[in-house]
Coordinates of C-alpha atoms in Angstrom, one line a residue:
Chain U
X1 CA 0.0 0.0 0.0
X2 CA 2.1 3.0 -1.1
X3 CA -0.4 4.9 -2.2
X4 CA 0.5 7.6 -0.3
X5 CA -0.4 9.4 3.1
X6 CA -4.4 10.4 2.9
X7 CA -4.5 13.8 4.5
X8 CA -7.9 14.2 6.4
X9 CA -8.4 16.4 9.1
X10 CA -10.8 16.8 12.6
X11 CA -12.8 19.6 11.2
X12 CA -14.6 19.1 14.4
X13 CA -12.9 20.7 17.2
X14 CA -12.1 23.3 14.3
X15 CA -15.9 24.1 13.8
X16 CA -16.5 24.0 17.6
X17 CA -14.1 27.0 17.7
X18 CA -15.3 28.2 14.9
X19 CA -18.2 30.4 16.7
X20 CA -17.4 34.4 17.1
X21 CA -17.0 34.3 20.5
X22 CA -13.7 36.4 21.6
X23 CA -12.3 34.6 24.9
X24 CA -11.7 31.8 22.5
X25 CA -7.8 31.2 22.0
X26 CA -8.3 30.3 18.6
X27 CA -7.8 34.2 17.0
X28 CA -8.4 34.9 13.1
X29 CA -4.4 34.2 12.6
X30 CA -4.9 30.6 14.1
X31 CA -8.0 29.9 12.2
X32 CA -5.9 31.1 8.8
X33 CA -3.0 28.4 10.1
X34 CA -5.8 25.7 11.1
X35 CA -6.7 26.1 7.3
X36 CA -3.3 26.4 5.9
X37 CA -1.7 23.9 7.6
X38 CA -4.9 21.5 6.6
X39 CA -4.2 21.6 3.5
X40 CA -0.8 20.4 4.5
X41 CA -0.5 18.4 7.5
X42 CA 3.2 19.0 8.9
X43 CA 2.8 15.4 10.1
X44 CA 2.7 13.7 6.6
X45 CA 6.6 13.8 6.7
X46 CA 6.6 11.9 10.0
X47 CA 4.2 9.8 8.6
X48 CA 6.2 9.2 5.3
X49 CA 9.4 8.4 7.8
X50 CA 7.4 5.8 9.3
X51 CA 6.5 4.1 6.1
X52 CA 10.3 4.3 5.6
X53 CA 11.1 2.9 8.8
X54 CA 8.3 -0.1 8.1
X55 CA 10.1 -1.4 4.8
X56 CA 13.3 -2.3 6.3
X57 CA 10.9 -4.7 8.2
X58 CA 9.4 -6.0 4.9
X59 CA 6.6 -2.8 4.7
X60 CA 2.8 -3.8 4.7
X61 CA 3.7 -7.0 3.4
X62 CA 5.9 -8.2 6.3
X63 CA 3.2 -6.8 8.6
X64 CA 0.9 -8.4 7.1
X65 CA 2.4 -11.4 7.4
X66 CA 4.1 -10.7 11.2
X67 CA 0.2 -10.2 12.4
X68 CA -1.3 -13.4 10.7
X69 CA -3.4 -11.5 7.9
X70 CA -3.5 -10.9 4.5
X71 CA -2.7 -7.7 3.2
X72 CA -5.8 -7.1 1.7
X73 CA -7.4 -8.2 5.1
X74 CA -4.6 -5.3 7.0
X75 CA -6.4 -2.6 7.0
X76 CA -9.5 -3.9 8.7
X77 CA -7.5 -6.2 11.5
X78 CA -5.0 -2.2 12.0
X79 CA -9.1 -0.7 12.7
X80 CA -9.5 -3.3 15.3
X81 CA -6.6 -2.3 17.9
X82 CA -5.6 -2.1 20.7
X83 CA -6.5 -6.1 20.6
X84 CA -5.2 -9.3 22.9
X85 CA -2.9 -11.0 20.5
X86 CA -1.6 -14.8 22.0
X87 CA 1.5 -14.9 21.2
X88 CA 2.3 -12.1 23.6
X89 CA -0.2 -13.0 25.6
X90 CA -1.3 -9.5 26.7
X91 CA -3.7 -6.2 25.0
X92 CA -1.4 -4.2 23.4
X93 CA -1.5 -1.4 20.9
X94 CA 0.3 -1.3 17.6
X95 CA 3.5 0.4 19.0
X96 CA 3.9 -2.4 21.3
X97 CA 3.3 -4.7 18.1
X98 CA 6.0 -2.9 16.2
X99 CA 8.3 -3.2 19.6
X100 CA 7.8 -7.4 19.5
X101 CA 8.0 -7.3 15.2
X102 CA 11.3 -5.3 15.7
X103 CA 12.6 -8.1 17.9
X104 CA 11.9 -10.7 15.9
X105 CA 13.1 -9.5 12.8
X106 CA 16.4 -8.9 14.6
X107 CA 16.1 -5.4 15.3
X108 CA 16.5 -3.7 18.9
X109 CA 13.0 -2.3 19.4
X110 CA 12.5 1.6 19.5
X111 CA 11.5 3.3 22.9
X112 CA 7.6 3.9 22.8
X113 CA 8.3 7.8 23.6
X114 CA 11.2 8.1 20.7
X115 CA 10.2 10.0 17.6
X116 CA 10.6 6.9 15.6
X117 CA 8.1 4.7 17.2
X118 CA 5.8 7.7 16.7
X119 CA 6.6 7.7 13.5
X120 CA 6.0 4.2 12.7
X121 CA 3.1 3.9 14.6
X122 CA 1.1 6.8 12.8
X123 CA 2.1 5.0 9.2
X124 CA 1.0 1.9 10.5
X125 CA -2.2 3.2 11.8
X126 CA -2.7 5.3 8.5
X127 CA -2.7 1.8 6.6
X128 CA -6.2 1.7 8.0
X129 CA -7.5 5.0 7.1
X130 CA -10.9 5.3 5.4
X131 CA -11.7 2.0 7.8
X132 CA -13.8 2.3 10.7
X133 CA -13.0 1.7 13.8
X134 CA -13.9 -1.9 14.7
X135 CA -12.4 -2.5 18.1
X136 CA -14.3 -5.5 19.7
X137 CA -14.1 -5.1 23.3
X138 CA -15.9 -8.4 23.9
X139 CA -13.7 -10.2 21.8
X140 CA -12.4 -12.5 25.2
X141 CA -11.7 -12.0 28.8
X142 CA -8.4 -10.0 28.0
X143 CA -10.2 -7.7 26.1
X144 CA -13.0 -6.7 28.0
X145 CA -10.9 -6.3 31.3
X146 CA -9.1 -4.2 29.6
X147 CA -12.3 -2.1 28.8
X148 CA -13.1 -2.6 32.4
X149 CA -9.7 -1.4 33.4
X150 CA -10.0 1.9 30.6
X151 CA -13.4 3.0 32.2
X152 CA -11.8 2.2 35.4
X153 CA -8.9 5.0 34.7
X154 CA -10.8 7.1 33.2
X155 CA -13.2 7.8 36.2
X156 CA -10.7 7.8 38.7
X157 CA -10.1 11.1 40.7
X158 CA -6.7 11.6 41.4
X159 CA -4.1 14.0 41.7
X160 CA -2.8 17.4 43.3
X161 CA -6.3 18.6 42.3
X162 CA -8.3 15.6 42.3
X163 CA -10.0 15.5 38.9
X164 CA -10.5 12.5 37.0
X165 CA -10.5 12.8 33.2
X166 CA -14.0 12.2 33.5
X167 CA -13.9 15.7 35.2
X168 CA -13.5 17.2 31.8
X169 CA -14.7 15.0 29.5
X170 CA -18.1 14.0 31.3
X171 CA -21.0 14.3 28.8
X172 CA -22.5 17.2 31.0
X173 CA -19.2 19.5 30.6
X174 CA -18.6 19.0 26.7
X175 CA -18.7 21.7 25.3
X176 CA -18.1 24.0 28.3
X177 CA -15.2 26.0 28.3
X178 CA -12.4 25.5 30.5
X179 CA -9.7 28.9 30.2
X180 CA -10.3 29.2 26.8
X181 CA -10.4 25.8 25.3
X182 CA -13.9 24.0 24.4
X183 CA -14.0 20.5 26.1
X184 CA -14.0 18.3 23.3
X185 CA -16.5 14.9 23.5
X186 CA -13.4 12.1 23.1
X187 CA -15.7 9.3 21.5
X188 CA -18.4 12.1 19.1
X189 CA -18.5 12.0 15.3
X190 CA -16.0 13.7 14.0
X191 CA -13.6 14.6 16.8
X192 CA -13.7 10.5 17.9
X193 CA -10.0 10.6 19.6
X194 CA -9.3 7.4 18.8
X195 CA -9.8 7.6 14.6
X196 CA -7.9 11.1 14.5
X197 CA -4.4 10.3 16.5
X198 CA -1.6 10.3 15.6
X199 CA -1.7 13.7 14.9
X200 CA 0.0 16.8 14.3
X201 CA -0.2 19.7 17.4
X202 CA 0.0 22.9 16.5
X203 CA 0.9 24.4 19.6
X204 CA 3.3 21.6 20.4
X205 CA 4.9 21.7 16.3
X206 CA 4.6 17.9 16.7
X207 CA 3.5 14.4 15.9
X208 CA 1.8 13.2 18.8
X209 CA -0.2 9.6 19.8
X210 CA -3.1 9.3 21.9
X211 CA -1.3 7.7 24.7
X212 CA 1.0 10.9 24.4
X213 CA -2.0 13.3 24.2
X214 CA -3.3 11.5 27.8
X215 CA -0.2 12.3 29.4
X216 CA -0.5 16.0 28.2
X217 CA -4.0 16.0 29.9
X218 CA -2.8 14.4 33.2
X219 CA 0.3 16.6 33.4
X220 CA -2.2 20.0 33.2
X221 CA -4.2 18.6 35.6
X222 CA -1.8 17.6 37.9
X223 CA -2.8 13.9 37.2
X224 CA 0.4 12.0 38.1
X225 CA 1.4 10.9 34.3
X226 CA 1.5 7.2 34.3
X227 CA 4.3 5.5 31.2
X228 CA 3.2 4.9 27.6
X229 CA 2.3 1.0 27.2
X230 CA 1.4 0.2 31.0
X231 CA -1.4 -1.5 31.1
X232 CA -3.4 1.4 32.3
X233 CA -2.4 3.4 28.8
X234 CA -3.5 0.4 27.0
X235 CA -6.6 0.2 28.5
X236 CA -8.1 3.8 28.6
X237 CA -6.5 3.8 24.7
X238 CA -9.2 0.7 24.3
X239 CA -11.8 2.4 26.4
X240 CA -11.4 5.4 24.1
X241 CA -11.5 3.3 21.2
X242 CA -14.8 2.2 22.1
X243 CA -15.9 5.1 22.8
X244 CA -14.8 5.9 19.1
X245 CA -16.3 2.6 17.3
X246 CA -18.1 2.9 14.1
X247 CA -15.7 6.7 13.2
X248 CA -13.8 6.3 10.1
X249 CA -9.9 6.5 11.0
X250 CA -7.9 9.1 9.6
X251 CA -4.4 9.3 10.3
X252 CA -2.4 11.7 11.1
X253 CA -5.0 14.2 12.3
X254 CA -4.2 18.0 13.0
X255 CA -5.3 19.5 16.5
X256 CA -4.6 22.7 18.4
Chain J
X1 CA 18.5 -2.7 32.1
X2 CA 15.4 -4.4 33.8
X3 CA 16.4 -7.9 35.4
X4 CA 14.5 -10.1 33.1
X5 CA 16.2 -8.4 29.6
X6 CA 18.9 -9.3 31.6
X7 CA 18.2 -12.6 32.9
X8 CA 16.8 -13.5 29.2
X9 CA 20.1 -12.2 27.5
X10 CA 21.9 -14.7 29.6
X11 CA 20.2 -17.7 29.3
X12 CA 19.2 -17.1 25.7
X13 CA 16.5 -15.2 24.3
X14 CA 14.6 -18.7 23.5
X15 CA 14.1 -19.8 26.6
X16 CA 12.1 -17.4 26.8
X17 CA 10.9 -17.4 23.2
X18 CA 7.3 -17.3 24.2
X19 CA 7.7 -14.5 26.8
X20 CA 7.2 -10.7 24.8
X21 CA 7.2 -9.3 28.4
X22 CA 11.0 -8.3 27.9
X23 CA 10.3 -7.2 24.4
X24 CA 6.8 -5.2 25.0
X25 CA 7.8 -2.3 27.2
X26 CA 4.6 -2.7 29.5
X27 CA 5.8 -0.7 32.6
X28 CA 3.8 -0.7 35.7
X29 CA 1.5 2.4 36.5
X30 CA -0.7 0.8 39.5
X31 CA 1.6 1.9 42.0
X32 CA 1.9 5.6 40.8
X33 CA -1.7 5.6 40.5
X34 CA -2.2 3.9 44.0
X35 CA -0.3 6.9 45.4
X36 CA -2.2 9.0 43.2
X37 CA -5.7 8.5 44.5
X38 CA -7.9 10.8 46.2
X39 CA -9.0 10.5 49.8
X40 CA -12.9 10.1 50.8
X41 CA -15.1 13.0 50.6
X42 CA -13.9 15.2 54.1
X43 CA -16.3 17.4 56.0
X44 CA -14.6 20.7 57.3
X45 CA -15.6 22.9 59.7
X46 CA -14.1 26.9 58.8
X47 CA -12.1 28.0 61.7
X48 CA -12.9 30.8 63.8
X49 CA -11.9 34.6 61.8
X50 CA -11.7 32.8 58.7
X51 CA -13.2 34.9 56.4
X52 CA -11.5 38.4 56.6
X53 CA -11.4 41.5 55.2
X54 CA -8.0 42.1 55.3
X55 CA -6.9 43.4 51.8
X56 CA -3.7 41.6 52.1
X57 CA -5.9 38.2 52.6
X58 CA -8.0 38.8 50.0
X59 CA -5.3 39.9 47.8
X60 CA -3.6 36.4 48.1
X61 CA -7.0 35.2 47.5
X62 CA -7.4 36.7 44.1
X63 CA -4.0 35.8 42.7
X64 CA -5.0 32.4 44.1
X65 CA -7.8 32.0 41.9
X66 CA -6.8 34.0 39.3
X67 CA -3.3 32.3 38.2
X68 CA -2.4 28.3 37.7
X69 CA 1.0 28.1 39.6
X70 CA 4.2 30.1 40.8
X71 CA 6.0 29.7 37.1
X72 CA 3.4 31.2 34.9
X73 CA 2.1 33.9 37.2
X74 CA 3.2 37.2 35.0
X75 CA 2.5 39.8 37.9
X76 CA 4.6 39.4 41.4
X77 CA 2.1 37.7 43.9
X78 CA 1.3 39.9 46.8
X79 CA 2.6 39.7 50.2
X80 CA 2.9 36.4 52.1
X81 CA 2.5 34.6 48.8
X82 CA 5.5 32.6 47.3
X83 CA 6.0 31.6 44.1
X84 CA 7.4 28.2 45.0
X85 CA 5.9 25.3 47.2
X86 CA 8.5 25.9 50.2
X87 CA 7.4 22.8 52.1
X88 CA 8.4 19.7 49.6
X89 CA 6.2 16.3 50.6
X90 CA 3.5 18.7 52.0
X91 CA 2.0 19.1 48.0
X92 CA 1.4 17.6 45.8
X93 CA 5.1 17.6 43.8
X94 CA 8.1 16.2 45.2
X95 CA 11.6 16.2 44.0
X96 CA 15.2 17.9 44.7
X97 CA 14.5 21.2 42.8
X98 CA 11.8 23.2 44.8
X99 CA 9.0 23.2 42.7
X100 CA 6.6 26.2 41.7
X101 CA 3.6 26.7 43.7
X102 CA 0.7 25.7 42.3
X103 CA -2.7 28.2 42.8
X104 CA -6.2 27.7 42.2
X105 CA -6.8 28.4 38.5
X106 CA -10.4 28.7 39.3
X107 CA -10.8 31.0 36.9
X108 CA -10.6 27.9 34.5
X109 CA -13.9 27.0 35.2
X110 CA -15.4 30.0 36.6
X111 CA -16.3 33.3 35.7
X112 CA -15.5 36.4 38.3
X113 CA -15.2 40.4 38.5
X114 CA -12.0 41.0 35.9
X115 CA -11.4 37.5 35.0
X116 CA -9.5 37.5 31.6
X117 CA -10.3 34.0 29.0
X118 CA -12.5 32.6 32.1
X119 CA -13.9 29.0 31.4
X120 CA -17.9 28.2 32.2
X121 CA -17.7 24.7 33.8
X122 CA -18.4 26.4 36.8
X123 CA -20.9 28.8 37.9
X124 CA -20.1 32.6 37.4
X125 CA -19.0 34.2 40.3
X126 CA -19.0 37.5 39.9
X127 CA -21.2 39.5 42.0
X128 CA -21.1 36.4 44.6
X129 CA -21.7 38.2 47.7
X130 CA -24.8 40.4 46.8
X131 CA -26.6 37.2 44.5
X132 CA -25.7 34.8 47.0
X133 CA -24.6 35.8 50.4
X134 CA -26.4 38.7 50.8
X135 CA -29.4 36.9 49.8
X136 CA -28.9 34.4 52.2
X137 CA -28.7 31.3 49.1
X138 CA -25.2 30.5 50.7
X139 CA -23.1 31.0 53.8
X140 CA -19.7 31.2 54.7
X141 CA -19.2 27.8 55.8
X142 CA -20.6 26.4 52.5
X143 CA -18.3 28.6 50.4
X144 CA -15.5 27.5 52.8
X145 CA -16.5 23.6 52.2
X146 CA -17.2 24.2 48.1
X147 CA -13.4 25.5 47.6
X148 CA -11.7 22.6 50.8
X149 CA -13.9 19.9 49.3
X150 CA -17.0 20.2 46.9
X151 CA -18.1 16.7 47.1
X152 CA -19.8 16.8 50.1
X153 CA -22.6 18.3 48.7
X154 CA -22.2 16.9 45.3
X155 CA -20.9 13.6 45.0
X156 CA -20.9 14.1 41.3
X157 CA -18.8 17.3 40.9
X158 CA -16.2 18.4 38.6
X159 CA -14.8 20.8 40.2
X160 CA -11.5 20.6 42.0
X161 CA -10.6 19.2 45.3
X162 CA -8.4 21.5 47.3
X163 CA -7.7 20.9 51.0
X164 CA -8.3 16.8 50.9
X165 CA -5.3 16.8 48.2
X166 CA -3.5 19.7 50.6
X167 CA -2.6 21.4 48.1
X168 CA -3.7 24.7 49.9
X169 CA -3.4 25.1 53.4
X170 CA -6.8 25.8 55.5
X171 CA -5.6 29.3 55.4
X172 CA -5.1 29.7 52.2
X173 CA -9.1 28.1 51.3
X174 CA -10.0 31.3 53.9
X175 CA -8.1 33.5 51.7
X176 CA -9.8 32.2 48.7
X177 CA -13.1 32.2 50.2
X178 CA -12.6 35.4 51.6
X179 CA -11.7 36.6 48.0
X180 CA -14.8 35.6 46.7
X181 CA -17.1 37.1 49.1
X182 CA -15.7 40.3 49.4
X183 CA -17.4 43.3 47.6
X184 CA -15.9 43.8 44.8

């Protein structure tokens, strides 16, 4: 599949801003770069490195093969992570696949948090774009306790100022404003967190993951930030991902 | 080097050829989060002179609410106001380096008399004391127990916890409230 990097955007926390209301941080001169930098997603280079970074692994084809799957059938099974594979015997997301494909092919697997695990992982999740998001949290016991565990996280108070993220992101604060920023509804049409990271932030001039964009949350809210892959990232990523089922994936997105 | 990448590399990675668990970085995050957690609901009972009308109180009060913590704060807090947590273990953030102080950042979620980008999670607060002291809707006490704790009379809030977590001192939640009351 190198057809290319599809570039699709979240227009939805765009047009959530979008209203003429003048305590929102999003000026005129962001809107302009929103729409510039649409056109041109910053992140289709990372993206593009990734790809790179795949073929000396054998590209979609040794994925393909490294995951069990045809390559036809790739896109679809990509849609359906974070997933309990056997073999490792745990849920993991498709950085940690790329870690265990690294091994095996010889390779000494990239950090989660380096740049080129980002990298890869928003190619590899960009394979599926234009799928939707078919996560199946009832799949087997592995899976839905890692649902259990997501929700689990995701309602927990905690922290310097004991918020949960379910303090923001609660059905009955979307919308709201917090300083200036709109809460955005992780699992709506259109935003659906899950289907639009990786993705390229503005106001951080980088590619970042989901798992990343949790920790940026946490660390704001004086959340203590919990690692990448632990099995409480994993989980709230599959919670998330639920939350997101059905929302056509379009990698790498472009937020604020 | 974590013992079992160790352990594996010395007796062979297939020994373990069925084991990813030294391949997968899956760290642990129960135990941060265990420390993490927030304490039961607590009831408090405002201490005697709590709510002043000293202007230096209330002062300390508004850059309280008004700013996030010691490091972003543009304008020099007022008197008896630091900009960095002076009492490590006490707070929330621990370390060598003495971290920043963190404030309120109420104005995140609320609304108040010169408030600049305030959020609307939170009821506006501006003109507190005439629409809801004066009016007799609220007292003291309750304001003091919204800003120490707010579950206690809303299990279900979103607002921030902040004498449970310590991160302000009962003193400082008198400032606060003080803030808020006053005429403004």
């Amino acid at each position: 599949m190198k057809t290319g990097i599809k570039i699709v955007l979240s227009i939805a926390l765009f047009s959530s801003l979008s209203f003429s209301n003048e305590q929102f941080a999003m000026s005129d001169a962001d809107r302009a770069m929103y729409a510039e930098m649409s056109e041109n997603n910053p992140a289709d280079i990372m993206v593009a490195d990734g790809e790179e970074l795949l073929d000396y692994m054998g590209g979609d084809e040794g994925l393909a093969k490294y995951l069990g799957v045809t390559e036809d059938e790739l896109p679809a099974y990509i849609a359906g992570f974070p997933r309990y594979i056997k073999k490792f015997d745990m849920v993991v997301g498709l950085d940690q696949v790329i870690q265990a494909m690294m091994h095996d092919t010889g390779k000494k697997p990239f950090k989660l948090k380096s740049g080129n695990m980002f990298s890869l992982l928003a190619y590899v999740k960009s394979i599926a774009n234009g799928e939707k998001i078919n996560i199946d949290v009832n799949a087997n016991a592995q899976m839905k306790a890692a649902y259990t565990l997501g929700k689990k996280t995701f309602m927990t108070k905690r922290g310097g100022r004991g918020l949960g993220c379910i303090s923001c992101h609660s059905s009955d604060v979307v919308g709201s404003v917090l300083r200036t920023q709109p809460l955005p509804d992780l699992g709506a049409k259109g935003v659906a967190s899950a289907a639009t990271w990786p993705a390229y932030r503005m106001t951080k001039s980088s590619l970042r993951t989901l798992q990343r964009r949790f920790q940026g949350c946490m660390k704001n809210a004086l959340i203590k930030v919990i690692p990448l892959g632990s099995p409480e990232m994993v989980a709230l990523e599959v919670y998330l991902t639920a939350e997101a089922k059905g929302s056509k994936i379009a990698i790498p997105g472009l937020k604020r | 080097m974590n013992k079992i990448v160790f352990m594996s590399l010395l007796a062979g990675v297939s020994l373990f050829s069925a084991n990813y668990s030294s391949v997968i970085s899956s760290p642990n995050a129960s135990k941060l989060i265990q420390k993490d957690l927030l304490a039961p609901a607590t009831k408090y009972t405002m201490p005697a002179g709590c709510i002043t009308k000293d202007p230096n109180a209330i002062a300390r009060g508004a850059f309280i609410f008004h700013n996030l913590n010691g490091k972003k704060a543009k304008k020099k807090p007022p008197k008896g106001l630091s900009r960095k947590q002076m009492k490590p273990g006490v707070t929330y953030h621990q370390g060598d380096k003495i971290p920043a102080k963190q404030y309120g950042n109420c104005i995140a979620c609320h609304n108040i008399e010169g408030a600049h980008g305030a959020g609307n999670i939170g009821p506006d607060l501006s003109n507190y004391k005439k629409t809801y002291i004066d009016s007799g809707a609220r007292n003291y006490q309750f304001v003091f127990q919204k800003i120490a704790d707010p579950r206690i009379d809303n299990p279900k809030t979103n607002m921030t916890v902040n004498l449970t977590t310590k991160l302000f001192t009962t003193k400082e939640i008198c400032e606060i409230a003080s803030y808020i009351v006053s005429p403004k």
